[in-house]
mmCIF file with all atom_site columns, C-alpha atoms in Angstrom:
data_model
loop_
_atom_site.group_PDB
_atom_site.id
_atom_site.type_symbol
_atom_site.label_atom_id
_atom_site.label_alt_id
_atom_site.label_comp_id
_atom_site.label_asym_id
_atom_site.label_entity_id
_atom_site.label_seq_id
_atom_site.pdbx_PDB_ins_code
_atom_site.Cartn_x
_atom_site.Cartn_y
_atom_site.Cartn_z
_atom_site.occupancy
_atom_site.B_iso_or_equiv
_atom_site.pdbx_formal_charge
_atom_site.auth_seq_id
_atom_site.auth_comp_id
_atom_site.auth_asym_id
_atom_site.auth_atom_id
_atom_site.pdbx_PDB_model_num
ATOM 1   C CA . MET A 1 1   ? 166.294 -104.668 165.131 1.00 47.00 ? 288 MET A CA 1
ATOM 2   C CA . ASN A 1 2   ? 167.198 -101.183 166.205 1.00 46.00 ? 289 ASN A CA 1
ATOM 3   C CA . ILE A 1 3   ? 169.881 -100.655 169.143 1.00 47.00 ? 290 ILE A CA 1
ATOM 4   C CA . HIS A 1 4   ? 169.332 -96.833  170.004 1.00 49.00 ? 291 HIS A CA 1
ATOM 5   C CA . GLY A 1 5   ? 168.084 -95.530  166.579 1.00 47.00 ? 292 GLY A CA 1
ATOM 6   C CA . ILE A 1 6   ? 170.689 -97.777  164.597 1.00 45.00 ? 293 ILE A CA 1
ATOM 7   C CA . LYS A 1 7   ? 169.117 -100.646 162.237 1.00 46.00 ? 294 LYS A CA 1
ATOM 8   C CA . ALA A 1 8   ? 170.734 -103.635 161.187 1.00 45.00 ? 295 ALA A CA 1
ATOM 9   C CA . THR A 1 9   ? 169.325 -103.022 157.830 1.00 44.00 ? 296 THR A CA 1
ATOM 10  C CA . GLU A 1 10  ? 171.277 -99.905  156.958 1.00 45.00 ? 297 GLU A CA 1
ATOM 11  C CA . TYR A 1 11  ? 174.817 -101.683 156.750 1.00 41.00 ? 298 TYR A CA 1
ATOM 12  C CA . PRO A 1 12  ? 175.952 -101.970 153.285 1.00 43.00 ? 299 PRO A CA 1
ATOM 13  C CA . ALA A 1 13  ? 174.902 -105.129 151.196 1.00 45.00 ? 300 ALA A CA 1
ATOM 14  C CA . ALA A 1 14  ? 177.610 -108.104 151.168 1.00 45.00 ? 301 ALA A CA 1
ATOM 15  C CA . GLY A 1 15  ? 179.793 -107.560 148.164 1.00 44.00 ? 302 GLY A CA 1
ATOM 16  C CA . TYR A 1 16  ? 179.354 -103.678 148.537 1.00 39.00 ? 303 TYR A CA 1
ATOM 17  C CA . GLU A 1 17  ? 183.070 -103.258 149.099 1.00 40.00 ? 304 GLU A CA 1
ATOM 18  C CA . THR A 1 18  ? 184.083 -105.191 146.168 1.00 39.00 ? 305 THR A CA 1
ATOM 19  C CA . LYS A 1 19  ? 182.324 -103.292 143.536 1.00 40.00 ? 306 LYS A CA 1
ATOM 20  C CA . LYS A 1 20  ? 183.483 -99.897  145.336 1.00 41.00 ? 307 LYS A CA 1
ATOM 21  C CA . ALA A 1 21  ? 187.261 -101.053 144.850 1.00 42.00 ? 308 ALA A CA 1
ATOM 22  C CA . LYS A 1 22  ? 187.008 -102.111 141.257 1.00 42.00 ? 309 LYS A CA 1
ATOM 23  C CA . ARG A 1 23  ? 185.362 -98.825  140.486 1.00 40.00 ? 310 ARG A CA 1
ATOM 24  C CA . ASN A 1 24  ? 188.071 -97.010  141.884 1.00 43.00 ? 311 ASN A CA 1
ATOM 25  C CA . VAL A 1 25  ? 190.919 -98.938  139.926 1.00 43.00 ? 312 VAL A CA 1
ATOM 26  C CA . SER A 1 26  ? 191.763 -96.624  137.082 1.00 44.00 ? 313 SER A CA 1
ATOM 27  C CA . GLU A 1 27  ? 193.706 -97.326  133.807 1.00 43.00 ? 314 GLU A CA 1
ATOM 28  C CA . ARG A 1 28  ? 197.048 -96.401  135.084 1.00 46.00 ? 315 ARG A CA 1
ATOM 29  C CA . ASN A 1 29  ? 199.944 -98.707  135.745 1.00 48.00 ? 316 ASN A CA 1
ATOM 30  C CA . PHE A 1 30  ? 201.091 -99.455  138.878 1.00 45.00 ? 317 PHE A CA 1
ATOM 31  C CA . ALA A 1 31  ? 204.124 -97.664  139.158 1.00 46.00 ? 318 ALA A CA 1
ATOM 32  C CA . GLU A 1 32  ? 202.289 -94.394  138.358 1.00 50.00 ? 319 GLU A CA 1
ATOM 33  C CA . GLN A 1 33  ? 199.681 -94.995  141.070 1.00 50.00 ? 320 GLN A CA 1
ATOM 34  C CA . MET A 1 34  ? 202.513 -95.604  143.910 1.00 49.00 ? 321 MET A CA 1
ATOM 35  C CA . ALA A 1 35  ? 204.685 -92.856  142.515 1.00 50.00 ? 322 ALA A CA 1
ATOM 36  C CA . GLN A 1 36  ? 201.366 -90.373  142.962 1.00 54.00 ? 323 GLN A CA 1
ATOM 37  C CA . ALA A 1 37  ? 200.538 -91.844  146.247 1.00 51.00 ? 324 ALA A CA 1
ATOM 38  C CA . SER A 1 38  ? 204.300 -91.080  147.659 1.00 49.00 ? 325 SER A CA 1
ATOM 39  C CA . GLY A 1 39  ? 204.092 -87.937  146.275 1.00 54.00 ? 326 GLY A CA 1
ATOM 40  C CA . ASN A 1 40  ? 206.884 -88.481  144.115 1.00 50.00 ? 327 ASN A CA 1
ATOM 41  C CA . THR A 1 41  ? 205.735 -87.519  140.167 1.00 50.00 ? 328 THR A CA 1
ATOM 42  C CA . SER A 1 42  ? 209.294 -88.293  138.691 1.00 53.00 ? 329 SER A CA 1
ATOM 43  C CA . THR A 1 43  ? 209.836 -91.055  136.568 1.00 59.00 ? 330 THR A CA 1
ATOM 44  C CA . VAL A 1 44  ? 212.965 -93.484  136.265 1.00 57.00 ? 331 VAL A CA 1
ATOM 45  C CA . THR A 1 45  ? 214.497 -95.169  133.296 1.00 58.00 ? 332 THR A CA 1
ATOM 46  C CA . LEU A 1 46  ? 216.247 -98.397  134.027 1.00 55.00 ? 333 LEU A CA 1
ATOM 47  C CA . HIS A 1 47  ? 219.583 -98.881  132.199 1.00 59.00 ? 334 HIS A CA 1
ATOM 48  C CA . GLY A 1 48  ? 220.719 -101.942 131.180 1.00 62.00 ? 335 GLY A CA 1
ATOM 49  C CA . ALA A 1 49  ? 222.816 -103.687 128.288 1.00 62.00 ? 336 ALA A CA 1
ATOM 50  C CA . ASP A 1 50  ? 225.963 -101.356 127.591 1.00 63.00 ? 337 ASP A CA 1
ATOM 51  C CA . GLU A 1 51  ? 225.748 -101.858 123.493 1.00 64.00 ? 338 GLU A CA 1
ATOM 52  C CA . GLY A 1 52  ? 228.648 -102.146 121.963 1.00 70.00 ? 339 GLY A CA 1
ATOM 53  C CA . THR A 1 53  ? 231.089 -102.636 124.572 1.00 76.00 ? 340 THR A CA 1
ATOM 54  C CA . GLY A 1 54  ? 230.610 -106.780 125.291 1.00 80.00 ? 341 GLY A CA 1
ATOM 55  C CA . ASP A 1 55  ? 230.184 -106.260 128.759 1.00 89.00 ? 342 ASP A CA 1
ATOM 56  C CA . ILE A 1 56  ? 228.104 -108.427 130.451 1.00 89.00 ? 343 ILE A CA 1
ATOM 57  C CA . THR A 1 57  ? 225.143 -106.866 132.454 1.00 89.00 ? 344 THR A CA 1
ATOM 58  C CA . VAL A 1 58  ? 225.014 -108.513 135.849 1.00 90.00 ? 345 VAL A CA 1
ATOM 59  C CA . SER A 1 59  ? 222.441 -106.514 137.703 1.00 87.00 ? 346 SER A CA 1
ATOM 60  C CA . ALA A 1 60  ? 220.682 -103.396 136.796 1.00 86.00 ? 347 ALA A CA 1
ATOM 61  C CA . TRP A 1 61  ? 219.076 -101.269 139.554 1.00 81.00 ? 348 TRP A CA 1
ATOM 62  C CA . ALA A 1 62  ? 216.278 -98.393  139.273 1.00 79.00 ? 349 ALA A CA 1
ATOM 63  C CA . ASP A 1 63  ? 215.745 -95.983  142.564 1.00 74.00 ? 350 ASP A CA 1
ATOM 64  C CA . VAL A 1 64  ? 212.724 -94.176  142.428 1.00 71.00 ? 351 VAL A CA 1
ATOM 65  C CA . VAL A 1 65  ? 213.640 -91.740  145.563 1.00 69.00 ? 352 VAL A CA 1
ATOM 66  C CA . SER A 1 66  ? 216.809 -89.924  143.781 1.00 71.00 ? 353 SER A CA 1
ATOM 67  C CA . GLY A 1 67  ? 215.191 -90.579  140.128 1.00 76.00 ? 354 GLY A CA 1
ATOM 68  C CA . SER A 1 68  ? 218.881 -92.957  139.369 1.00 79.00 ? 355 SER A CA 1
ATOM 69  C CA . SER A 1 69  ? 219.518 -96.059  137.594 1.00 84.00 ? 356 SER A CA 1
ATOM 70  C CA . VAL A 1 70  ? 222.528 -98.237  138.292 1.00 87.00 ? 357 VAL A CA 1
ATOM 71  C CA . SER A 1 71  ? 223.875 -101.281 136.292 1.00 90.00 ? 358 SER A CA 1
ATOM 72  C CA . VAL A 1 72  ? 226.521 -103.383 137.409 1.00 93.00 ? 359 VAL A CA 1
ATOM 73  C CA . TYR A 1 73  ? 228.879 -105.086 134.286 1.00 93.00 ? 360 TYR A CA 1
ATOM 74  C CA . LYS A 1 74  ? 231.322 -107.707 134.098 1.00 93.00 ? 361 LYS A CA 1
ATOM 75  C CA . THR A 1 75  ? 233.794 -106.347 131.507 1.00 92.00 ? 362 THR A CA 1
ATOM 76  C CA . GLN A 1 76  ? 235.413 -108.550 128.794 1.00 90.00 ? 363 GLN A CA 1
ATOM 77  C CA . ASP A 1 77  ? 238.437 -109.110 130.758 1.00 91.00 ? 364 ASP A CA 1
ATOM 78  C CA . PHE A 1 78  ? 236.713 -109.959 133.731 1.00 93.00 ? 365 PHE A CA 1
ATOM 79  C CA . ASN A 1 79  ? 238.812 -112.455 136.001 1.00 91.00 ? 366 ASN A CA 1
ATOM 80  C CA . GLN A 1 80  ? 236.764 -114.257 138.948 1.00 89.00 ? 367 GLN A CA 1
ATOM 81  C CA . GLU A 1 81  ? 240.220 -114.024 140.806 1.00 91.00 ? 368 GLU A CA 1
ATOM 82  C CA . ASN A 1 82  ? 240.447 -110.149 140.203 1.00 93.00 ? 369 ASN A CA 1
ATOM 83  C CA . PRO A 1 83  ? 236.568 -109.270 140.596 1.00 96.00 ? 370 PRO A CA 1
ATOM 84  C CA . VAL A 1 84  ? 236.487 -105.768 139.352 1.00 96.00 ? 371 VAL A CA 1
ATOM 85  C CA . TYR A 1 85  ? 232.968 -104.763 137.929 1.00 96.00 ? 372 TYR A CA 1
ATOM 86  C CA . LYS A 1 86  ? 232.076 -101.747 135.496 1.00 95.00 ? 373 LYS A CA 1
ATOM 87  C CA . VAL A 1 87  ? 229.551 -99.566  137.253 1.00 93.00 ? 374 VAL A CA 1
ATOM 88  C CA . LYS A 1 88  ? 227.404 -96.922  135.479 1.00 91.00 ? 375 LYS A CA 1
ATOM 89  C CA . ILE A 1 89  ? 225.204 -94.315  137.373 1.00 88.00 ? 376 ILE A CA 1
ATOM 90  C CA . TRP A 1 90  ? 222.537 -92.399  135.895 1.00 86.00 ? 377 TRP A CA 1
ATOM 91  C CA . ASP A 1 91  ? 221.216 -89.212  137.573 1.00 83.00 ? 378 ASP A CA 1
ATOM 92  C CA . LYS A 1 92  ? 217.639 -88.395  137.398 1.00 81.00 ? 379 LYS A CA 1
ATOM 93  C CA . SER A 1 93  ? 219.063 -85.639  134.448 1.00 84.00 ? 380 SER A CA 1
ATOM 94  C CA . GLY A 1 94  ? 220.275 -88.634  132.341 1.00 83.00 ? 381 GLY A CA 1
ATOM 95  C CA . ASN A 1 95  ? 223.800 -87.636  133.447 1.00 88.00 ? 382 ASN A CA 1
ATOM 96  C CA . VAL A 1 96  ? 226.146 -91.033  133.538 1.00 89.00 ? 383 VAL A CA 1
ATOM 97  C CA . THR A 1 97  ? 229.238 -91.595  135.660 1.00 91.00 ? 384 THR A CA 1
ATOM 98  C CA . GLU A 1 98  ? 231.121 -94.729  135.422 1.00 93.00 ? 385 GLU A CA 1
ATOM 99  C CA . ARG A 1 99  ? 233.617 -96.347  137.657 1.00 94.00 ? 386 ARG A CA 1
ATOM 100 C CA . MET A 1 100 ? 235.576 -99.778  138.499 1.00 96.00 ? 387 MET A CA 1
ATOM 101 C CA . VAL A 1 101 ? 234.510 -101.213 141.569 1.00 96.00 ? 388 VAL A CA 1
ATOM 102 C CA . ASP A 1 102 ? 236.650 -104.245 143.229 1.00 96.00 ? 389 ASP A CA 1
ATOM 103 C CA . ALA A 1 103 ? 234.320 -106.398 144.882 1.00 95.00 ? 390 ALA A CA 1
ATOM 104 C CA . SER A 1 104 ? 237.161 -108.242 146.919 1.00 94.00 ? 391 SER A CA 1
ATOM 105 C CA . LYS A 1 105 ? 238.085 -104.754 148.658 1.00 95.00 ? 392 LYS A CA 1
ATOM 106 C CA . ILE A 1 106 ? 234.043 -103.704 149.729 1.00 94.00 ? 393 ILE A CA 1
ATOM 107 C CA . ASP A 1 107 ? 233.209 -103.817 153.103 1.00 95.00 ? 394 ASP A CA 1
ATOM 108 C CA . PRO A 1 108 ? 229.392 -104.185 153.527 1.00 92.00 ? 395 PRO A CA 1
ATOM 109 C CA . LYS A 1 109 ? 229.759 -102.042 157.168 1.00 93.00 ? 396 LYS A CA 1
ATOM 110 C CA . ASN A 1 110 ? 231.184 -98.965  155.315 1.00 93.00 ? 397 ASN A CA 1
ATOM 111 C CA . CYS A 1 111 ? 230.456 -98.706  151.615 1.00 90.00 ? 398 CYS A CA 1
ATOM 112 C CA . ASP A 1 112 ? 228.114 -96.325  149.434 1.00 89.00 ? 399 ASP A CA 1
ATOM 113 C CA . THR A 1 113 ? 225.149 -97.865  147.438 1.00 86.00 ? 400 THR A CA 1
ATOM 114 C CA . ALA A 1 114 ? 227.049 -98.594  144.306 1.00 88.00 ? 401 ALA A CA 1
ATOM 115 C CA . GLN A 1 115 ? 229.581 -100.622 146.066 1.00 92.00 ? 402 GLN A CA 1
ATOM 116 C CA . MET A 1 116 ? 226.917 -102.483 147.866 1.00 89.00 ? 403 MET A CA 1
ATOM 117 C CA . TYR A 1 117 ? 225.161 -103.055 144.824 1.00 89.00 ? 404 TYR A CA 1
ATOM 118 C CA . VAL A 1 118 ? 228.096 -104.649 143.221 1.00 92.00 ? 405 VAL A CA 1
ATOM 119 C CA . TYR A 1 119 ? 228.851 -106.476 145.917 1.00 91.00 ? 406 TYR A CA 1
ATOM 120 C CA . ALA A 1 120 ? 225.336 -108.209 145.892 1.00 89.00 ? 407 ALA A CA 1
ATOM 121 C CA . SER A 1 121 ? 225.827 -108.915 142.293 1.00 90.00 ? 408 SER A CA 1
ATOM 122 C CA . HIS A 1 122 ? 229.464 -110.428 143.360 1.00 92.00 ? 409 HIS A CA 1
ATOM 123 C CA . LEU A 1 123 ? 227.632 -112.433 145.841 1.00 89.00 ? 410 LEU A CA 1
ATOM 124 C CA . LYS A 1 124 ? 225.275 -113.997 143.151 1.00 88.00 ? 411 LYS A CA 1
ATOM 125 C CA . GLU A 1 125 ? 227.884 -114.180 140.595 1.00 89.00 ? 412 GLU A CA 1
ATOM 126 C CA . SER A 1 126 ? 229.909 -116.174 142.551 1.00 88.00 ? 413 SER A CA 1
ATOM 127 C CA . GLY A 1 127 ? 227.246 -118.877 143.865 1.00 87.00 ? 414 GLY A CA 1
ATOM 128 C CA . LYS A 1 128 ? 227.369 -117.751 147.289 1.00 85.00 ? 415 LYS A CA 1
ATOM 129 C CA . GLY A 1 129 ? 223.811 -116.639 147.170 1.00 77.00 ? 416 GLY A CA 1
ATOM 130 C CA . SER A 1 130 ? 220.876 -116.838 144.826 1.00 73.00 ? 417 SER A CA 1
ATOM 131 C CA . PHE A 1 131 ? 219.214 -113.865 143.686 1.00 69.00 ? 418 PHE A CA 1
ATOM 132 C CA . GLU A 1 132 ? 216.598 -113.495 145.981 1.00 71.00 ? 419 GLU A CA 1
ATOM 133 C CA . ASP A 1 133 ? 219.453 -114.360 148.904 1.00 72.00 ? 420 ASP A CA 1
ATOM 134 C CA . THR A 1 134 ? 221.386 -111.480 147.582 1.00 74.00 ? 421 THR A CA 1
ATOM 135 C CA . VAL A 1 135 ? 220.275 -108.841 145.106 1.00 71.00 ? 422 VAL A CA 1
ATOM 136 C CA . LEU A 1 136 ? 216.465 -108.854 146.402 1.00 72.00 ? 423 LEU A CA 1
ATOM 137 C CA . LYS A 1 137 ? 217.692 -108.471 150.022 1.00 81.00 ? 424 LYS A CA 1
ATOM 138 C CA . THR A 1 138 ? 219.782 -105.471 149.284 1.00 81.00 ? 425 THR A CA 1
ATOM 139 C CA . VAL A 1 139 ? 216.823 -103.557 147.263 1.00 75.00 ? 426 VAL A CA 1
ATOM 140 C CA . ILE A 1 140 ? 214.958 -104.206 150.667 1.00 81.00 ? 427 ILE A CA 1
ATOM 141 C CA . ALA A 1 141 ? 217.943 -103.190 152.682 1.00 81.00 ? 428 ALA A CA 1
ATOM 142 C CA . LYS A 1 142 ? 218.117 -100.142 150.164 1.00 80.00 ? 429 LYS A CA 1
ATOM 143 C CA . ALA A 1 143 ? 214.430 -99.176  150.745 1.00 77.00 ? 430 ALA A CA 1
ATOM 144 C CA . VAL A 1 144 ? 214.584 -99.034  154.581 1.00 78.00 ? 431 VAL A CA 1
ATOM 145 C CA . LYS A 1 145 ? 217.906 -96.752  154.012 1.00 76.00 ? 432 LYS A CA 1
ATOM 146 C CA . ASN A 1 146 ? 215.891 -94.437  151.522 1.00 69.00 ? 433 ASN A CA 1
ATOM 147 C CA . ALA A 1 147 ? 213.007 -94.357  154.288 1.00 68.00 ? 434 ALA A CA 1
ATOM 148 C CA . GLU A 1 148 ? 215.503 -93.541  156.972 1.00 68.00 ? 435 GLU A CA 1
ATOM 149 C CA . GLN A 1 149 ? 217.264 -90.567  154.863 1.00 60.00 ? 436 GLN A CA 1
ATOM 150 C CA . ARG A 1 150 ? 213.566 -89.425  153.881 1.00 58.00 ? 437 ARG A CA 1
ATOM 151 C CA . SER A 1 151 ? 212.862 -89.325  157.797 1.00 53.00 ? 438 SER A CA 1
ATOM 152 C CA . TYR A 1 152 ? 216.002 -87.148  158.290 1.00 51.00 ? 439 TYR A CA 1
ATOM 153 C CA . GLY A 1 153 ? 215.225 -84.983  155.026 1.00 49.00 ? 440 GLY A CA 1
ATOM 154 C CA . SER A 1 154 ? 218.238 -86.053  153.200 1.00 50.00 ? 441 SER A CA 1
ATOM 155 C CA . TRP A 1 155 ? 219.507 -88.575  150.273 1.00 51.00 ? 442 TRP A CA 1
ATOM 156 C CA . ASN A 1 156 ? 222.678 -89.283  149.621 1.00 59.00 ? 443 ASN A CA 1
ATOM 157 C CA . PHE A 1 157 ? 223.941 -92.243  146.969 1.00 65.00 ? 444 PHE A CA 1
ATOM 158 C CA . SER A 1 158 ? 227.285 -92.249  147.780 1.00 73.00 ? 445 SER A CA 1
ATOM 159 C CA . GLU A 1 159 ? 226.949 -92.091  151.577 1.00 80.00 ? 446 GLU A CA 1
ATOM 160 C CA . LYS A 1 160 ? 228.941 -94.454  153.575 1.00 88.00 ? 447 LYS A CA 1
ATOM 161 C CA . THR A 1 161 ? 226.440 -96.861  155.221 1.00 86.00 ? 448 THR A CA 1
ATOM 162 C CA . ASP A 1 162 ? 226.716 -99.845  157.392 1.00 90.00 ? 449 ASP A CA 1
ATOM 163 C CA . TRP A 1 163 ? 224.321 -102.438 155.348 1.00 88.00 ? 450 TRP A CA 1
ATOM 164 C CA . VAL A 1 164 ? 225.152 -105.366 157.702 1.00 91.00 ? 451 VAL A CA 1
ATOM 165 C CA . LYS A 1 165 ? 223.323 -103.007 160.463 1.00 91.00 ? 452 LYS A CA 1
ATOM 166 C CA . ILE A 1 166 ? 220.672 -102.723 158.622 1.00 89.00 ? 453 ILE A CA 1
ATOM 167 C CA . VAL A 1 167 ? 219.961 -105.978 157.677 1.00 90.00 ? 454 VAL A CA 1
ATOM 168 C CA . ASN A 1 168 ? 220.377 -107.353 161.400 1.00 91.00 ? 455 ASN A CA 1
ATOM 169 C CA . ASP A 1 169 ? 217.831 -104.240 162.241 1.00 91.00 ? 456 ASP A CA 1
ATOM 170 C CA . ILE A 1 170 ? 215.322 -105.953 159.568 1.00 90.00 ? 457 ILE A CA 1
ATOM 171 C CA . MET A 1 171 ? 216.563 -109.187 160.783 1.00 91.00 ? 458 MET A CA 1
ATOM 172 C CA . GLN A 1 172 ? 215.289 -108.533 164.335 1.00 92.00 ? 459 GLN A CA 1
ATOM 173 C CA . SER A 1 173 ? 212.264 -106.817 163.093 1.00 90.00 ? 460 SER A CA 1
ATOM 174 C CA . GLU A 1 174 ? 211.256 -110.387 161.648 1.00 91.00 ? 461 GLU A CA 1
ATOM 175 C CA . TYR A 1 175 ? 212.043 -111.974 164.927 1.00 93.00 ? 462 TYR A CA 1
ATOM 176 C CA . ARG A 1 176 ? 209.930 -109.297 166.880 1.00 93.00 ? 463 ARG A CA 1
ATOM 177 C CA . TYR A 1 177 ? 207.181 -109.756 164.480 1.00 92.00 ? 464 TYR A CA 1
ATOM 178 C CA . GLY A 1 178 ? 207.214 -113.930 164.885 1.00 92.00 ? 465 GLY A CA 1
ATOM 179 C CA . ASP A 1 179 ? 208.024 -114.474 161.290 1.00 91.00 ? 466 ASP A CA 1
ATOM 180 C CA . LEU A 1 180 ? 211.016 -117.037 162.011 1.00 92.00 ? 467 LEU A CA 1
ATOM 181 C CA . LYS A 1 181 ? 211.456 -118.331 158.420 1.00 92.00 ? 468 LYS A CA 1
ATOM 182 C CA . SER A 1 182 ? 212.237 -114.581 157.254 1.00 89.00 ? 469 SER A CA 1
ATOM 183 C CA . TYR A 1 183 ? 214.413 -114.128 160.202 1.00 92.00 ? 470 TYR A CA 1
ATOM 184 C CA . MET A 1 184 ? 216.685 -117.363 159.365 1.00 92.00 ? 471 MET A CA 1
ATOM 185 C CA . GLU A 1 185 ? 216.638 -115.811 155.638 1.00 90.00 ? 472 GLU A CA 1
ATOM 186 C CA . TRP A 1 186 ? 217.814 -112.300 156.820 1.00 89.00 ? 473 TRP A CA 1
ATOM 187 C CA . LYS A 1 187 ? 220.299 -114.242 159.329 1.00 91.00 ? 474 LYS A CA 1
ATOM 188 C CA . GLN A 1 188 ? 221.438 -116.054 156.354 1.00 89.00 ? 475 GLN A CA 1
ATOM 189 C CA . PHE A 1 189 ? 222.134 -113.067 154.250 1.00 88.00 ? 476 PHE A CA 1
ATOM 190 C CA . SER A 1 190 ? 223.714 -111.230 157.527 1.00 89.00 ? 477 SER A CA 1
ATOM 191 C CA . GLY A 1 191 ? 226.312 -113.968 157.375 1.00 88.00 ? 478 GLY A CA 1
ATOM 192 C CA . LEU A 1 192 ? 226.955 -113.361 153.606 1.00 86.00 ? 479 LEU A CA 1
ATOM 193 C CA . LEU A 1 193 ? 227.537 -110.118 154.120 1.00 87.00 ? 480 LEU A CA 1
ATOM 194 C CA . GLU A 1 194 ? 229.730 -110.740 157.425 1.00 83.00 ? 481 GLU A CA 1
ATOM 195 C CA . GLN A 1 195 ? 232.264 -113.225 155.901 1.00 76.00 ? 482 GLN A CA 1
#
């Protein structure tokens, strides 16, 4: 049947799209493909264990935007009553800085990225939240912060941030989209941050 010169038989056969997608998949790994798609061709090394110190790795994070890696450790003399964690930060050139961070003194409404990573790790370690409820949600909040900073043309790892506001913005987005399950999960995380 023709409608003003358009033939129904000119549409591709069923399954064409699948075959086309398969041909476009390369042998490169997913991370390389995403880095290239985002315009970021740098790689990041995720650092973890601190060999020879006896310190226990609590969490390790890699930030593709900055090319940095952050690891949070419990030292051998760690005390839950005085939760001071060791944090090591590697920049994209491999230079490392180390600092001690007291989790009990962190204000999630006004802390830098390393402090927020310590805070999320401490929530998980103290049993106040699961890995998904704390660490993964912090990663998502950090991605939102990265996107905001890119839109302003800057990125600053040590900049103090109101993480509660970022989490509440994500929570409200979930509500607007009608995803009440995610809304409640983010609301729970927001409650952890505001304790």
